[in-house]
Amino acid sequence: MSASIKKSISLLVVLIKLCLLSACNITPLQQLSPAQLAQQGHFAKAKQNITQNYSKTGNERLLYHLEMASLLQLEKNFEQSNTHLSEALNLIESFYTQSISELAMVQFSGPTYTTYKGKAYYVPQIHTMKAINYNALAKENPTQAQAFWDAALVEMRQLDVFLSELKEKTGGYSSAQTNDSTASKINKVLTPIFAPKGLLENIDYKDDAYAHFLSGVLFEQSGELDSARLQYERAMQMYDNGFEQQYKLPELISQQVSAALIRVMQKSGGYQNKLRELKNRLKGKLESSDNNANVTIVQDIGIAPKRKQLNLLLKADAKAKALVMTPIVFGTTKERKAQVRWFQMLHADTSLFDMVQNYMLGDLGDVAMGTVTKRLPLGPLWDDAVKLGIVDALEFGARISVTYLEPIDTPVKRSEVWLAGKRYTQLLPYHSIGLLTLQDALAQSTNEIRAALTREITKALSAKKVLKEVGVKQDNLLGSLAKLSTSLVNAITASADTRQWQTLPLEIRVAQFALPAGEQQITIKTYLNSGHIIEQSETLNINRNMGLWHTRTFLNTKRDQSSHALSTLNME
């Protein structure tokens, strides 16, 4: 085949692939997600969205139950919400093993064709949601309150077991395994290229300080002070030892948890030495609640960031003996910048620790939008790549799809509790689900891109083998066109796994304070950077025990819809 014909075919490949990538990323106004519909108060449409997109028995059945549970909680249908959450837990337990057929499906089709199994951090979210639902049911049914509070504590004990196991994990499947498959051989070629980098250390989900704190609140509410003390103490130590830093939380949080620990110790009696030590570490004055009742307000704010797809073009450069990746960016200016920066910081040759840190704080900095290319030198592994057929299989390139998350955009300036028309106290962020989601994506990025490369190269090699078996010569025009067609088919089927629990909040804020017993009218004011203020009011019936109330505050509701949103999102 002449060089001019080959050059023309290569140009055609690039143009068609760019069109395919455009088609995969630029679509008409996309259907709103359940979370976006819910924040506008359209709960019936949100449920319809879930039913249409997630089958009760299909690969996304876990997401069906998680999303439905979130919507039912917002509608104050707490019992049905817990039914779905229980089913979600049962499914997660059943997903412990992965079938051979699903592994094969991932290898040749992509991760979206397999059962979605969720994330490790979903389990604490499920248990805490169930406990909050039981707490709300106790308030709705005073004669059955103790039974519902007991059920909430069962969730906390099960959560404690899960978190203890999570803490003890050493990295999962670490034992050496022998595998002579083609995919395994491709992995051996790619592994040295994508060795873990130091800049991605200490972002794994190790434990959950907020979950321990909430557990302490629920145990204190039920009068189980020793269990409350243990949970508050664990939470305090975790916030001190890195949880605050990892999720960019205020230093004041550990101080507030220390005050809660002091309170239950004083109620229990004893612990004099420990109490003196704790009181010395408090920077502010310890609030006295001798004549008042303790109240905890939990505010779930916003919606966690959405997983999106980043497309890359992979080719082999014989002269440099390297694989070459180039991101193909689409979308809004912000999305395109995020895609380029995600590619730069995760696959650059130099340490970019500050870039990663800034990205997690929502700062893209100066992003050059020109051509960004990453070369993956194979060195002595090049000959192995040639023998495996990788170089020849990538003659017309391959489309690689991975996930990315946009930088966290937190439009909240502050959130306050108001009483009798006056500011009473502030709600502070105790957890950032947004950063947790982003850090999980960062932690998984190395394995994800290596798996995507392995998958697309395997598909290309398989297509080459099929052409050879049916007798198509690959050194002429017909052979090149056949290889082109298989390359385009592979480009169409390439996809990233962007599935996620979409209705999780962006962050969780908490205020814990003392109020006189009886009915109290409180208002939560959430101040946005735009100058807009979201107000939510509720009458709380304060008794002598610890009281827990929970609310959800959406941030992107239009101003003329704010009052409607408040009427549907009152506190439990």
XYZ file of C-alpha atoms in Angstrom:
572
model
C 0.000 0.000 0.000
C 1.386 3.412 -0.974
C 2.426 5.910 1.668
C -0.088 8.478 0.360
C -3.016 6.075 0.720
C -1.874 5.082 4.190
C -1.533 8.740 5.166
C -5.035 9.481 3.853
C -6.501 6.606 5.830
C -4.750 7.780 9.012
C -6.133 11.285 8.533
C -9.608 9.869 7.964
C -9.297 7.860 11.178
C -8.417 10.932 13.221
C -11.296 12.961 11.754
C -13.865 10.211 12.300
C -12.668 9.598 15.845
C -12.928 13.258 16.659
C -16.519 13.192 15.401
C -17.221 10.093 17.494
C -15.739 11.723 20.559
C -17.836 14.812 19.902
C -20.952 12.698 19.642
C -20.134 11.039 22.946
C -19.721 14.335 24.760
C -21.860 16.987 23.084
C -25.542 16.166 23.342
C -28.772 18.171 23.521
C -29.862 19.417 26.919
C -29.214 16.391 29.080
C -31.884 14.911 31.244
C -31.766 16.249 34.763
C -30.508 13.827 37.404
C -32.720 12.702 40.323
C -30.771 15.049 42.599
C -31.288 18.035 40.290
C -35.004 17.300 40.017
C -35.303 16.873 43.790
C -33.642 20.209 44.529
C -36.361 21.864 42.441
C -39.047 20.005 44.369
C -39.991 17.664 41.496
C -40.008 14.440 43.496
C -42.447 12.553 41.247
C -40.292 13.305 38.189
C -37.167 12.345 40.139
C -38.668 8.945 40.968
C -39.698 8.490 37.352
C -36.127 9.290 36.326
C -34.817 6.583 38.655
C -37.317 3.995 37.422
C -36.453 4.747 33.794
C -32.671 4.693 34.250
C -32.150 2.015 36.894
C -33.725 -1.428 36.761
C -34.661 -3.158 40.014
C -32.961 -6.308 38.717
C -30.344 -4.924 36.308
C -26.699 -3.914 36.630
C -27.664 -0.642 38.343
C -30.054 -2.175 40.897
C -27.914 -0.903 43.787
C -28.293 2.659 42.517
C -32.047 2.164 42.128
C -32.381 1.487 45.861
C -29.892 4.182 46.960
C -31.447 6.963 44.884
C -34.993 5.940 45.800
C -34.063 5.855 49.499
C -32.702 9.411 49.308
C -35.855 10.750 47.664
C -38.138 8.965 50.114
C -36.190 10.465 53.023
C -36.717 13.928 51.551
C -40.442 13.175 51.301
C -40.425 12.075 54.966
C -41.374 8.519 54.019
C -38.779 7.179 56.436
C -39.973 3.582 56.629
C -39.891 3.060 52.871
C -36.543 4.846 52.705
C -35.117 2.340 55.186
C -36.579 -0.568 53.229
C -34.554 0.512 50.188
C -31.443 1.157 52.288
C -31.674 -2.335 53.791
C -31.940 -3.825 50.315
C -28.896 -1.794 49.256
C -26.876 -3.228 52.162
C -27.960 -6.754 51.230
C -26.853 -6.177 47.643
C -23.448 -4.824 48.690
C -22.881 -7.925 50.815
C -23.868 -10.157 47.882
C -21.367 -8.389 45.593
C -18.414 -9.787 47.521
C -17.278 -11.945 44.596
C -17.119 -11.163 40.896
C -18.147 -13.685 38.274
C -15.822 -14.854 35.482
C -18.407 -13.805 32.897
C -18.451 -10.236 34.265
C -14.656 -10.059 34.205
C -14.746 -11.066 30.543
C -17.442 -8.477 29.852
C -15.290 -5.742 31.389
C -12.318 -6.837 29.299
C -14.101 -6.684 25.964
C -16.977 -4.247 26.465
C -16.208 -1.914 29.359
C -17.048 -1.398 33.034
C -20.534 -0.029 32.392
C -21.715 -3.449 31.186
C -21.141 -5.007 34.606
C -22.995 -4.846 37.905
C -22.374 -1.604 39.784
C -21.096 -2.572 43.238
C -20.790 0.835 44.880
C -18.008 2.362 46.970
C -16.690 1.551 50.427
C -17.856 4.915 51.757
C -21.443 4.129 50.744
C -21.826 1.710 53.671
C -21.377 4.349 56.436
C -23.690 6.684 54.503
C -26.355 3.969 54.386
C -26.114 3.160 58.103
C -26.190 6.831 59.136
C -29.166 7.502 56.838
C -31.050 4.578 58.345
C -30.272 5.780 61.873
C -31.469 9.311 61.040
C -34.667 7.847 59.567
C -35.277 5.818 62.731
C -34.652 8.932 64.799
C -37.270 10.814 62.767
C -39.741 7.932 63.168
C -39.225 8.078 66.944
C -40.237 11.745 66.930
C -43.292 11.005 64.781
C -44.366 8.062 66.988
C -43.670 8.963 70.660
C -45.282 5.769 71.990
C -42.835 3.680 69.920
C -39.871 6.022 70.312
C -37.704 3.621 72.311
C -38.064 0.858 69.715
C -37.024 3.215 66.918
C -34.099 4.574 68.946
C -32.971 1.006 69.619
C -33.129 0.304 65.889
C -30.967 3.386 65.251
C -28.382 2.084 67.728
C -28.337 -1.281 65.954
C -27.325 0.590 62.795
C -24.557 2.350 64.702
C -23.224 -0.923 66.113
C -23.212 -2.490 62.661
C -21.460 0.597 61.335
C -18.843 0.319 64.078
C -18.057 -3.243 62.971
C -17.675 -2.111 59.362
C -15.407 0.813 60.272
C -13.255 -1.434 62.479
C -12.773 -3.815 59.553
C -12.053 -0.909 57.217
C -9.397 0.389 59.591
C -7.674 -2.989 59.737
C -7.472 -3.478 55.978
C -3.974 -3.659 54.518
C -4.728 -3.080 50.865
C -6.937 -5.920 49.726
C -5.760 -8.508 47.231
C -2.027 -8.404 47.853
C -1.132 -12.060 47.347
C 0.814 -12.881 44.205
C -1.235 -14.461 41.425
C -0.010 -16.147 38.271
C -1.830 -15.183 35.092
C -0.587 -15.858 31.584
C -3.528 -14.247 29.766
C -3.021 -11.594 27.108
C -4.494 -8.947 29.417
C -1.998 -9.932 32.120
C 0.912 -9.608 29.680
C -0.317 -6.176 28.561
C -0.536 -5.128 32.224
C 3.091 -6.128 32.750
C 4.072 -3.766 29.945
C 1.971 -0.907 31.331
C 2.536 -1.321 35.097
C 5.984 0.371 35.252
C 4.519 3.370 33.417
C 1.680 3.898 35.874
C 3.424 3.200 39.172
C 1.645 4.965 42.069
C 2.896 8.495 42.690
C 3.661 10.079 46.047
C 1.323 12.965 45.345
C -1.670 10.604 45.679
C -0.761 9.374 49.154
C -3.039 9.792 52.177
C -6.255 10.293 50.239
C -7.723 6.820 50.752
C -10.936 6.403 52.735
C -9.542 4.975 55.983
C -12.256 5.608 58.593
C -15.063 8.066 59.247
C -14.791 10.580 62.091
C -18.202 12.088 61.371
C -19.883 8.662 61.550
C -18.310 8.067 64.968
C -19.467 11.519 66.117
C -23.060 10.903 64.971
C -22.958 7.526 66.669
C -21.954 9.312 69.862
C -24.939 11.652 69.522
C -27.379 8.758 69.143
C -25.934 6.818 72.069
C -26.053 9.947 74.233
C -29.668 10.534 73.228
C -30.539 7.013 74.407
C -28.676 7.442 77.686
C -25.912 4.935 76.830
C -23.208 7.288 78.045
C -20.283 4.865 78.034
C -20.871 3.990 74.366
C -21.328 7.698 73.598
C -18.026 8.463 75.342
C -16.166 5.844 73.278
C -17.591 7.144 69.981
C -16.910 10.808 70.778
C -13.369 9.898 71.817
C -12.744 8.035 68.559
C -14.131 10.935 66.567
C -11.960 13.461 68.430
C -8.792 11.420 67.870
C -9.565 10.981 64.181
C -10.247 14.667 63.604
C -6.986 15.440 65.416
C -4.894 12.860 63.594
C -5.656 13.733 60.001
C -9.398 13.641 59.208
C -9.678 17.427 59.486
C -6.657 17.913 57.247
C -7.660 15.337 54.635
C -11.131 16.783 54.128
C -10.165 20.453 54.614
C -12.302 20.952 57.735
C -11.953 23.746 60.328
C -9.623 23.050 63.264
C -12.476 24.065 65.555
C -14.240 20.738 64.862
C -12.009 18.679 67.153
C -12.572 21.324 69.842
C -16.340 20.908 69.555
C -16.102 17.119 69.649
C -13.884 17.451 72.741
C -16.646 19.507 74.393
C -19.147 16.718 73.624
C -16.769 14.178 75.150
C -16.400 16.302 78.289
C -20.174 16.579 78.584
C -20.833 12.813 78.593
C -17.898 12.223 80.953
C -19.356 14.730 83.400
C -22.772 13.053 83.125
C -21.206 9.642 83.794
C -19.046 10.817 86.718
C -15.392 10.035 87.283
C -12.683 10.528 84.647
C -11.246 13.456 86.636
C -7.733 13.249 85.207
C -8.998 12.899 81.653
C -11.445 15.761 82.159
C -8.687 18.088 83.323
C -6.632 17.160 80.269
C -9.542 17.760 77.903
C -10.552 21.075 79.471
C -6.988 22.340 79.134
C -7.027 21.744 75.394
C -10.247 23.712 74.825
C -9.534 27.207 73.530
C -13.005 28.550 74.251
C -15.186 28.525 77.341
C -17.058 25.294 77.915
C -20.797 25.905 77.615
C -22.799 24.993 80.690
C -26.007 23.043 80.105
C -27.063 22.317 83.678
C -30.487 23.885 83.175
C -30.754 23.313 79.442
C -31.089 20.380 77.031
C -28.519 19.518 74.411
C -29.451 19.763 70.749
C -27.620 18.549 67.624
C -28.544 19.925 64.196
C -27.227 18.024 61.151
C -27.431 19.881 57.848
C -26.761 18.029 54.574
C -25.837 20.679 51.992
C -25.854 20.571 48.210
C -25.069 17.680 45.878
C -21.777 15.780 45.623
C -19.756 16.364 42.395
C -20.708 14.319 39.359
C -18.406 11.769 37.744
C -17.802 12.633 34.088
C -16.021 11.066 31.137
C -12.588 12.094 29.854
C -11.598 10.799 26.406
C -8.016 10.137 25.346
C -6.484 9.194 22.003
C -3.783 6.516 22.288
C -1.233 5.849 19.551
C 2.145 4.137 19.278
C 5.232 6.154 18.275
C 7.744 3.726 16.768
C 10.537 6.295 16.523
C 10.334 7.215 20.213
C 9.434 3.650 21.247
C 6.593 5.084 23.283
C 2.827 5.129 23.614
C 1.325 8.595 23.218
C -1.850 9.788 24.951
C -3.662 12.982 23.996
C -6.812 14.202 25.798
C -9.740 15.139 23.551
C -11.610 17.787 25.536
C -15.215 18.890 25.056
C -17.903 20.767 26.942
C -18.003 24.156 28.611
C -14.848 26.181 29.173
C -14.800 25.077 32.804
C -15.239 21.412 31.848
C -12.494 21.585 29.218
C -10.087 23.219 31.676
C -10.901 20.587 34.282
C -10.266 17.778 31.793
C -6.873 19.192 30.800
C -5.815 19.805 34.402
C -6.978 16.328 35.497
C -4.845 14.837 32.724
C -1.859 17.047 33.565
C -1.797 16.436 37.294
C -2.361 12.681 37.162
C -0.094 11.798 34.265
C 2.623 14.469 34.297
C 6.294 13.524 34.576
C 6.996 15.738 37.573
C 5.548 15.919 41.061
C 2.510 18.193 41.087
C 1.446 18.011 44.718
C 0.352 21.646 44.894
C -1.702 21.242 41.712
C -3.616 18.324 43.235
C -4.216 20.208 46.470
C -5.468 23.283 44.603
C -7.750 21.138 42.441
C -9.379 19.669 45.541
C -10.042 23.221 46.758
C -11.709 24.174 43.475
C -8.797 26.191 42.086
C -7.870 25.358 38.481
C -5.166 27.989 38.323
C -3.730 28.823 34.895
C -4.556 25.998 32.530
C -3.000 26.034 29.085
C -5.668 24.869 26.633
C -3.268 23.992 23.822
C -2.299 20.469 22.807
C -1.367 18.374 25.821
C 0.415 15.111 25.120
C 1.748 12.464 27.430
C 4.439 10.107 26.169
C 4.777 6.748 27.861
C 8.303 5.515 27.029
C 8.409 1.724 26.964
C 12.208 1.472 26.685
C 13.276 -2.194 26.776
C 9.584 -3.173 26.967
C 9.054 -1.899 23.418
C 10.164 -5.221 21.918
C 7.619 -7.006 24.133
C 4.948 -4.601 22.903
C 5.899 -5.338 19.279
C 5.823 -9.115 19.846
C 2.404 -8.881 21.504
C 1.136 -6.909 18.517
C 0.370 -3.790 20.560
C 2.263 -1.443 18.223
C 0.590 -2.790 15.092
C -2.841 -2.856 16.753
C -2.509 0.870 17.530
C -1.718 1.824 13.926
C -4.895 3.898 13.720
C -5.012 4.714 17.423
C -7.476 3.763 20.127
C -9.957 5.755 22.172
C -9.449 5.489 25.935
C -12.195 6.651 28.291
C -11.676 7.343 32.004
C -13.548 9.335 34.632
C -12.799 12.753 36.049
C -14.478 15.040 38.550
C -14.637 18.794 38.307
C -13.029 20.768 41.162
C -15.242 21.155 44.214
C -17.381 24.280 44.001
C -18.713 25.170 47.459
C -20.854 28.294 47.167
C -21.615 28.406 50.919
C -20.059 31.254 52.866
C -21.508 30.209 56.231
C -24.501 28.527 57.839
C -26.103 29.733 61.083
C -28.777 28.806 63.622
C -31.065 31.693 64.579
C -33.323 31.797 67.629
C -35.913 34.513 68.392
C -34.632 36.642 65.519
C -31.001 36.551 66.689
C -27.975 34.563 65.571
C -27.475 31.789 68.123
C -24.603 29.635 66.807
C -22.868 28.487 63.635
C -23.067 25.154 61.790
C -19.584 23.971 60.824
C -18.568 21.393 58.179
C -17.927 18.063 59.940
C -17.464 16.133 56.707
C -16.958 16.835 52.994
C -18.622 14.158 50.882
C -17.550 16.180 47.855
C -13.853 15.844 48.706
C -14.374 12.203 49.662
C -15.851 11.552 46.199
C -13.066 13.480 44.468
C -10.283 11.817 46.444
C -11.727 8.393 45.701
C -11.604 9.216 41.986
C -8.007 10.407 42.320
C -6.995 7.298 44.245
C -8.559 5.037 41.614
C -7.261 6.987 38.606
C -4.022 5.047 38.176
C -5.710 1.650 38.148
C -8.559 2.979 36.018
C -6.422 4.309 33.189
C -4.224 1.209 33.165
C -7.333 -0.985 33.012
C -8.783 1.179 30.216
C -5.525 0.930 28.237
C -5.400 -2.822 28.756
C -9.032 -3.192 27.700
C -8.730 -1.152 24.488
C -5.434 -2.773 23.478
C -6.939 -6.209 24.120
C -9.919 -5.317 21.925
C -7.578 -4.091 19.185
C -5.507 -7.289 19.358
C -8.642 -9.419 19.271
C -9.894 -7.583 16.193
C -6.533 -8.088 14.510
C -6.675 -11.804 15.283
C -10.184 -12.102 13.820
C -9.100 -10.395 10.601
C -6.186 -12.787 10.304
C -8.400 -15.825 10.900
C -10.862 -14.810 8.185
C -8.013 -14.339 5.731
C -7.907 -10.566 5.409
C -4.417 -9.412 4.509
C -3.412 -6.445 6.609
C -0.687 -5.006 4.382
C -2.988 -3.761 1.625
C -5.799 -1.238 1.245
C -8.548 -3.719 2.088
C -6.698 -4.817 5.207
C -6.153 -1.244 6.314
C -9.818 -0.420 5.807
C -10.789 -3.515 7.784
C -8.484 -2.480 10.616
C -9.937 1.028 10.399
C -13.476 -0.280 10.746
C -12.608 -2.400 13.792
C -10.776 0.564 15.324
C -13.877 2.721 14.893
C -16.113 0.064 16.434
C -13.802 -0.106 19.442
C -13.882 3.694 19.704
C -17.677 3.678 19.785
C -17.855 1.023 22.518
C -15.173 2.569 24.758
C -16.690 4.132 27.859
C -15.829 5.123 31.409
C -17.802 4.061 34.455
C -19.439 7.313 35.562
C -22.122 5.601 37.657
C -22.498 6.916 41.202
C -24.949 7.648 44.042
C -25.971 11.059 42.751
C -28.141 12.290 45.616
C -25.374 12.276 48.240
C -24.781 15.739 49.757
C -21.768 17.907 49.031
C -20.970 18.408 52.711
C -22.379 17.792 56.186
C -22.535 20.639 58.692
C -23.261 20.296 62.392
C -24.138 22.528 65.331
C -24.350 21.183 68.880
C -25.650 23.529 71.574
C -27.908 23.819 74.640
C -31.462 25.197 74.741
C -34.155 25.471 77.400
C -36.630 22.586 77.366
C -39.942 23.097 75.552
C -40.926 24.287 72.106
C -38.305 26.370 70.335
C -38.708 28.033 66.933
C -35.354 27.962 65.156
C -34.230 29.087 61.714
C -31.232 27.871 59.732
C -29.791 30.566 57.489
C -27.398 29.415 54.769
C -25.422 32.309 53.268
C -24.153 31.820 49.703
C -21.200 33.569 48.086
C -23.661 35.055 45.601
C -25.292 37.015 48.447
C -28.426 34.863 48.438
C -29.653 33.546 51.811
C -31.591 30.275 52.109
C -33.826 30.131 55.200
C -35.363 27.002 56.740
C -37.513 27.173 59.864
C -38.903 24.537 62.184
C -40.421 24.209 65.635
C -38.386 21.831 67.797
C -39.788 20.109 70.851
C -36.808 20.114 73.230
C -36.757 17.627 76.115
C -34.176 16.873 78.794
C -32.268 14.346 76.688
C -29.982 14.977 73.735
C -32.107 15.779 70.673
C -31.046 15.169 67.061
C -32.601 16.994 64.080
C -31.649 16.655 60.439
C -32.309 18.769 57.337
C -31.290 18.858 53.678
C -30.450 22.182 52.036
C -30.171 22.400 48.255
C -28.168 25.303 46.869
C -29.084 25.634 43.196
C -32.787 26.214 43.646
C -34.011 29.328 41.798
C -34.862 32.234 44.058
C -38.556 32.135 43.261
C -38.596 28.446 44.217
C -36.903 28.845 47.594
C -40.104 28.982 49.605
C -41.397 25.854 47.898
C -38.129 24.059 48.605
C -38.372 24.940 52.273
C -41.877 23.564 52.567
C -40.702 20.176 51.307
C -37.370 20.048 53.076
C -38.216 20.799 56.676
C -36.240 19.209 59.473
C -37.007 15.835 60.958
